[in-house]
């Protein structure tokens, strides 16, 4: 692309960014409608596209009093959707089914988790069926076992599929449609083969595009023009220690906007730094935010 073409593209992108950001600002609620709570950041896998080796923060499980504090603030704020997962494997948290039940009984309309499926069996599976979970997403990449095992090191394709298949059977035998079982696929060499492999195993497949974890894995494509990231207007991410991270890709907590132990979530959501970040996105100045400067998410 010529310099003139790039300049024109940038100008158009900037104008559209203003329009998008101003629209999201008008629609932004005093409290986010979607919140992610990281109840554990431990994981037993070593997937090739995950930067866990550079997470750079202590591993642990969220304390129950902190968890309840976050959930109660979510209820008061009118949260519609809670994701009980972060940068670990949620099923490692032995309290997870009870925590899901706590959320549902507190009045959260929808609760979902995102798992690698390795531990989805036995008592854990049965408890998940009985706790009120609305949706479970399982990461299943590749078009066959060989490809899966190369991508998701430490996991076993046959075991994961057996776990999911048995979980669906248990759900169907119980005469319920929940939790909805979704396969999340970000890498596969043959989409049709993946669909065939998962036919009858899950309720649906979400084919997604892999990202670079805020620049941790590769560079953003320079020829594209960024748009404002709606995560800053729509969602909040609570890390295992109560830190509020910039977004769900901030796996290391590089941009901490506050801590639930120190400030109410509603105050953090509306604080000066959050609004400054929104302004930088509105003005196409993501390069001034270390986490966003080389992120592959949110392009025109």
Short mmCIF file of C-alpha atoms in Angstrom, two decimals:
data_model
loop_
_atom_site.label_atom_id
_atom_site.label_comp_id
_atom_site.label_asym_id
_atom_site.label_seq_id
_atom_site.Cartn_x
_atom_site.Cartn_y
_atom_site.Cartn_z
CA UNK A 1 0.00 0.00 0.00
CA UNK A 2 1.27 3.50 -0.86
CA UNK A 3 1.95 6.12 1.79
CA UNK A 4 -1.09 8.11 0.57
CA UNK A 5 -3.30 5.05 0.73
CA UNK A 6 -2.10 4.26 4.21
CA UNK A 7 -2.75 7.85 5.30
CA UNK A 8 -6.28 7.83 3.88
CA UNK A 9 -6.95 4.48 5.50
CA UNK A 10 -5.73 5.83 8.82
CA UNK A 11 -7.94 8.93 8.55
CA UNK A 12 -11.03 6.90 7.76
CA UNK A 13 -10.17 4.50 10.56
CA UNK A 14 -9.81 7.36 13.05
CA UNK A 15 -13.19 8.82 12.13
CA UNK A 16 -14.89 5.45 12.42
CA UNK A 17 -13.12 4.86 15.75
CA UNK A 18 -14.63 8.05 17.13
CA UNK A 19 -18.09 6.97 16.01
CA UNK A 20 -17.74 3.47 17.47
CA UNK A 21 -16.29 4.69 20.76
CA UNK A 22 -18.86 7.44 21.20
CA UNK A 23 -21.65 4.93 20.54
CA UNK A 24 -20.21 2.52 23.10
CA UNK A 25 -19.85 5.38 25.59
CA UNK A 26 -23.53 6.23 25.19
CA UNK A 27 -24.46 2.60 25.72
CA UNK A 28 -21.97 1.91 28.53
CA UNK A 29 -23.65 0.94 31.78
CA UNK A 30 -22.59 2.21 35.24
CA UNK A 31 -21.56 -1.40 35.91
CA UNK A 32 -20.39 -3.96 33.31
CA UNK A 33 -22.93 -6.56 32.24
CA UNK A 34 -20.25 -9.22 31.75
CA UNK A 35 -17.61 -10.04 34.38
CA UNK A 36 -14.87 -12.65 34.33
CA UNK A 37 -13.75 -14.05 37.67
CA UNK A 38 -10.52 -16.02 37.78
CA UNK A 39 -11.06 -18.51 40.62
CA UNK A 40 -7.73 -20.23 39.87
CA UNK A 41 -4.74 -19.55 37.63
CA UNK A 42 -3.29 -23.07 37.87
CA UNK A 43 -3.28 -25.24 34.73
CA UNK A 44 -2.03 -28.74 33.94
CA UNK A 45 -1.55 -28.17 30.19
CA UNK A 46 1.16 -26.49 28.13
CA UNK A 47 -0.64 -25.50 24.93
CA UNK A 48 1.63 -24.16 22.19
CA UNK A 49 -0.36 -20.92 21.77
CA UNK A 50 -0.61 -20.07 25.49
CA UNK A 51 1.99 -17.79 27.14
CA UNK A 52 1.57 -19.27 30.62
CA UNK A 53 5.33 -19.70 31.02
CA UNK A 54 5.63 -15.92 31.19
CA UNK A 55 2.58 -15.22 33.35
CA UNK A 56 4.80 -13.51 35.92
CA UNK A 57 2.44 -13.60 38.91
CA UNK A 58 1.81 -15.95 41.80
CA UNK A 59 -0.32 -19.04 41.23
CA UNK A 60 -3.23 -19.62 43.55
CA UNK A 61 -6.96 -20.01 44.09
CA UNK A 62 -9.32 -17.17 44.89
CA UNK A 63 -10.32 -17.01 48.55
CA UNK A 64 -13.99 -17.68 49.18
CA UNK A 65 -14.68 -14.40 50.99
CA UNK A 66 -13.21 -12.46 48.08
CA UNK A 67 -15.22 -14.52 45.60
CA UNK A 68 -18.47 -13.85 47.45
CA UNK A 69 -17.63 -10.15 47.69
CA UNK A 70 -17.15 -9.96 43.92
CA UNK A 71 -20.34 -11.89 43.19
CA UNK A 72 -22.44 -9.76 45.51
CA UNK A 73 -21.17 -6.60 43.84
CA UNK A 74 -22.00 -8.17 40.47
CA UNK A 75 -25.54 -8.89 41.65
CA UNK A 76 -25.96 -5.32 42.89
CA UNK A 77 -24.58 -4.00 39.60
CA UNK A 78 -27.00 -6.04 37.50
CA UNK A 79 -24.45 -8.32 35.83
CA UNK A 80 -26.08 -10.59 33.26
CA UNK A 81 -23.19 -12.97 32.57
CA UNK A 82 -20.41 -14.33 34.76
CA UNK A 83 -17.46 -16.25 33.32
CA UNK A 84 -15.84 -18.30 36.08
CA UNK A 85 -12.50 -18.74 34.37
CA UNK A 86 -9.36 -16.76 33.70
CA UNK A 87 -5.81 -17.84 32.89
CA UNK A 88 -5.98 -21.26 34.47
CA UNK A 89 -8.03 -24.44 34.17
CA UNK A 90 -11.24 -23.77 36.15
CA UNK A 91 -11.89 -27.44 36.99
CA UNK A 92 -8.71 -27.46 39.10
CA UNK A 93 -10.71 -25.32 41.54
CA UNK A 94 -12.42 -27.98 43.66
CA UNK A 95 -14.90 -25.37 44.93
CA UNK A 96 -16.06 -24.47 41.43
CA UNK A 97 -19.43 -26.31 41.40
CA UNK A 98 -20.33 -24.79 44.78
CA UNK A 99 -19.26 -21.38 43.52
CA UNK A 100 -21.43 -21.75 40.43
CA UNK A 101 -24.37 -22.65 42.65
CA UNK A 102 -23.64 -19.62 44.83
CA UNK A 103 -23.78 -17.36 41.75
CA UNK A 104 -27.06 -18.82 40.53
CA UNK A 105 -28.70 -18.66 43.94
CA UNK A 106 -27.51 -15.07 44.30
CA UNK A 107 -29.42 -14.18 41.13
CA UNK A 108 -26.85 -14.15 38.29
CA UNK A 109 -28.84 -14.97 35.11
CA UNK A 110 -26.08 -16.81 33.24
CA UNK A 111 -22.88 -18.51 34.42
CA UNK A 112 -20.40 -20.19 32.08
CA UNK A 113 -16.94 -21.72 32.21
CA UNK A 114 -14.18 -22.35 29.66
CA UNK A 115 -12.24 -25.58 30.23
CA UNK A 116 -9.74 -27.84 28.48
CA UNK A 117 -11.95 -30.82 29.34
CA UNK A 118 -9.22 -32.95 30.90
CA UNK A 119 -10.87 -33.10 34.34
CA UNK A 120 -14.48 -33.24 33.13
CA UNK A 121 -15.31 -36.66 34.55
CA UNK A 122 -16.47 -38.53 37.62
CA UNK A 123 -17.65 -36.52 40.61
CA UNK A 124 -16.60 -33.23 39.01
CA UNK A 125 -18.84 -33.86 36.00
CA UNK A 126 -21.78 -34.87 38.16
CA UNK A 127 -21.45 -31.82 40.39
CA UNK A 128 -21.29 -29.53 37.37
CA UNK A 129 -24.52 -31.01 36.08
CA UNK A 130 -26.27 -30.32 39.37
CA UNK A 131 -25.03 -26.82 40.24
CA UNK A 132 -26.96 -24.70 37.75
CA UNK A 133 -24.19 -24.10 35.20
CA UNK A 134 -25.64 -22.57 32.03
CA UNK A 135 -22.84 -23.15 29.52
CA UNK A 136 -19.57 -25.03 29.34
CA UNK A 137 -17.05 -24.35 26.58
CA UNK A 138 -14.37 -26.92 25.90
CA UNK A 139 -11.23 -26.04 23.95
CA UNK A 140 -10.91 -28.66 21.21
CA UNK A 141 -8.43 -27.80 18.50
CA UNK A 142 -7.26 -29.72 15.46
CA UNK A 143 -9.05 -31.96 13.00
CA UNK A 144 -7.93 -35.22 14.60
CA UNK A 145 -6.11 -36.66 17.59
CA UNK A 146 -2.63 -36.17 16.18
CA UNK A 147 -3.17 -32.49 15.52
CA UNK A 148 -4.89 -31.91 18.87
CA UNK A 149 -2.08 -33.55 20.84
CA UNK A 150 0.55 -31.43 19.09
CA UNK A 151 -1.31 -28.22 19.90
CA UNK A 152 -2.50 -29.02 23.41
CA UNK A 153 0.57 -30.52 25.03
CA UNK A 154 -0.12 -32.37 28.26
CA UNK A 155 -3.66 -33.29 27.21
CA UNK A 156 -4.94 -36.35 25.38
CA UNK A 157 -7.42 -36.04 22.53
CA UNK A 158 -9.19 -39.37 23.09
CA UNK A 159 -9.55 -38.72 26.82
CA UNK A 160 -10.98 -35.23 26.35
CA UNK A 161 -13.49 -36.38 23.73
CA UNK A 162 -14.55 -39.31 25.92
CA UNK A 163 -15.03 -36.93 28.83
CA UNK A 164 -17.19 -34.56 26.79
CA UNK A 165 -19.18 -37.38 25.22
CA UNK A 166 -19.89 -38.93 28.64
CA UNK A 167 -20.80 -35.53 30.08
CA UNK A 168 -23.33 -34.96 27.32
CA UNK A 169 -24.79 -38.41 27.87
CA UNK A 170 -25.21 -37.73 31.58
CA UNK A 171 -26.89 -34.41 30.83
CA UNK A 172 -29.24 -35.95 28.28
CA UNK A 173 -30.13 -38.82 30.58
CA UNK A 174 -31.01 -36.27 33.27
CA UNK A 175 -33.56 -34.80 30.87
CA UNK A 176 -32.08 -31.30 30.86
CA UNK A 177 -30.67 -29.05 28.17
CA UNK A 178 -28.18 -27.34 30.45
CA UNK A 179 -25.38 -26.79 30.52
CA UNK A 180 -25.12 -26.07 26.82
CA UNK A 181 -21.93 -27.79 25.61
CA UNK A 182 -19.82 -25.81 23.14
CA UNK A 183 -16.54 -26.70 21.48
CA UNK A 184 -14.24 -23.70 21.01
CA UNK A 185 -11.85 -24.24 18.11
CA UNK A 186 -9.18 -21.64 17.33
CA UNK A 187 -6.89 -23.82 15.21
CA UNK A 188 -7.64 -26.61 12.78
CA UNK A 189 -6.27 -27.65 9.41
CA UNK A 190 -9.64 -28.95 8.23
CA UNK A 191 -12.86 -27.36 9.49
CA UNK A 192 -15.10 -30.00 7.91
CA UNK A 193 -13.12 -32.79 9.53
CA UNK A 194 -13.37 -31.02 12.90
CA UNK A 195 -17.14 -30.73 12.49
CA UNK A 196 -17.36 -34.44 11.66
CA UNK A 197 -15.19 -35.34 14.66
CA UNK A 198 -17.42 -33.36 17.05
CA UNK A 199 -20.77 -34.34 15.58
CA UNK A 200 -22.89 -35.75 18.39
CA UNK A 201 -20.26 -34.83 20.97
CA UNK A 202 -21.13 -31.15 21.55
CA UNK A 203 -24.19 -28.98 20.96
CA UNK A 204 -22.34 -26.56 18.71
CA UNK A 205 -18.89 -25.45 17.62
CA UNK A 206 -17.51 -21.92 17.84
CA UNK A 207 -14.74 -21.49 15.30
CA UNK A 208 -12.63 -18.56 16.44
CA UNK A 209 -9.41 -16.84 15.37
CA UNK A 210 -6.34 -17.22 17.52
CA UNK A 211 -4.89 -13.99 18.94
CA UNK A 212 -1.43 -13.08 20.19
CA UNK A 213 -2.26 -12.49 23.87
CA UNK A 214 -1.68 -8.74 23.79
CA UNK A 215 1.56 -9.03 21.83
CA UNK A 216 3.04 -11.90 23.86
CA UNK A 217 2.97 -14.25 20.86
CA UNK A 218 3.90 -12.44 17.66
CA UNK A 219 3.29 -9.02 16.15
CA UNK A 220 0.11 -7.33 15.00
CA UNK A 221 -0.20 -6.79 11.28
CA UNK A 222 0.98 -3.24 10.57
CA UNK A 223 -1.18 -2.70 7.49
CA UNK A 224 -4.42 -2.93 9.39
CA UNK A 225 -6.20 -0.10 11.18
CA UNK A 226 -7.28 -0.59 14.75
CA UNK A 227 -10.73 0.00 16.11
CA UNK A 228 -11.68 0.61 19.76
CA UNK A 229 -11.78 -2.60 21.77
CA UNK A 230 -15.26 -3.09 23.19
CA UNK A 231 -13.88 -4.91 26.24
CA UNK A 232 -13.12 -1.52 27.80
CA UNK A 233 -16.79 -0.57 27.60
CA UNK A 234 -18.43 -3.94 28.13
CA UNK A 235 -16.49 -6.35 30.37
CA UNK A 236 -14.44 -6.48 33.56
CA UNK A 237 -11.83 -9.09 34.50
CA UNK A 238 -11.10 -9.96 38.14
CA UNK A 239 -7.86 -11.83 38.77
CA UNK A 240 -7.39 -14.43 41.48
CA UNK A 241 -6.05 -11.86 44.00
CA UNK A 242 -8.80 -9.32 43.36
CA UNK A 243 -6.88 -7.18 40.85
CA UNK A 244 -8.95 -5.74 38.01
CA UNK A 245 -7.00 -6.37 34.82
CA UNK A 246 -7.34 -4.29 31.67
CA UNK A 247 -9.04 -7.10 29.77
CA UNK A 248 -9.35 -10.85 29.40
CA UNK A 249 -6.07 -10.97 27.44
CA UNK A 250 -4.06 -9.33 30.22
CA UNK A 251 -2.84 -12.67 31.54
CA UNK A 252 0.05 -11.14 33.51
CA UNK A 253 -1.92 -8.27 35.02
CA UNK A 254 0.25 -5.67 33.29
CA UNK A 255 -2.42 -2.97 33.50
CA UNK A 256 -4.15 -3.19 36.88
CA UNK A 257 -6.98 -0.70 37.26
CA UNK A 258 -7.71 -1.35 40.92
CA UNK A 259 -8.29 -4.14 43.42
CA UNK A 260 -11.63 -5.31 44.77
CA UNK A 261 -10.10 -5.59 48.24
CA UNK A 262 -9.47 -1.84 48.22
CA UNK A 263 -12.27 -0.28 46.14
CA UNK A 264 -15.80 -1.18 45.03
CA UNK A 265 -15.94 -2.58 41.52
CA UNK A 266 -18.30 0.19 40.41
CA UNK A 267 -15.74 2.83 41.41
CA UNK A 268 -12.97 1.02 39.53
CA UNK A 269 -15.16 0.65 36.43
CA UNK A 270 -15.69 4.41 36.37
CA UNK A 271 -12.28 5.58 37.58
CA UNK A 272 -9.94 8.03 35.84
CA UNK A 273 -7.55 5.41 34.42
CA UNK A 274 -10.34 3.32 32.90
CA UNK A 275 -11.73 6.44 31.22
CA UNK A 276 -8.26 7.47 30.07
CA UNK A 277 -7.81 4.09 28.38
CA UNK A 278 -11.21 4.44 26.69
CA UNK A 279 -10.17 7.86 25.40
CA UNK A 280 -6.91 6.49 23.99
CA UNK A 281 -8.85 3.80 22.12
CA UNK A 282 -11.34 6.39 20.89
CA UNK A 283 -8.49 8.50 19.49
CA UNK A 284 -6.71 5.51 17.88
CA UNK A 285 -3.81 5.90 20.31
CA UNK A 286 -3.59 2.27 21.42
CA UNK A 287 0.17 2.43 20.84
CA UNK A 288 0.40 4.44 24.08
CA UNK A 289 -0.95 1.46 26.06
CA UNK A 290 1.74 -1.24 26.40
CA UNK A 291 -0.74 -4.12 26.48
CA UNK A 292 -2.75 -2.83 23.51
CA UNK A 293 0.07 -1.52 21.34
CA UNK A 294 0.81 -4.85 19.65
CA UNK A 295 -2.41 -6.76 20.27
CA UNK A 296 -3.97 -8.53 17.28
CA UNK A 297 -7.52 -8.07 18.51
CA UNK A 298 -9.87 -5.41 17.16
CA UNK A 299 -8.98 -4.36 13.63
CA UNK A 300 -11.16 -3.03 10.82
#
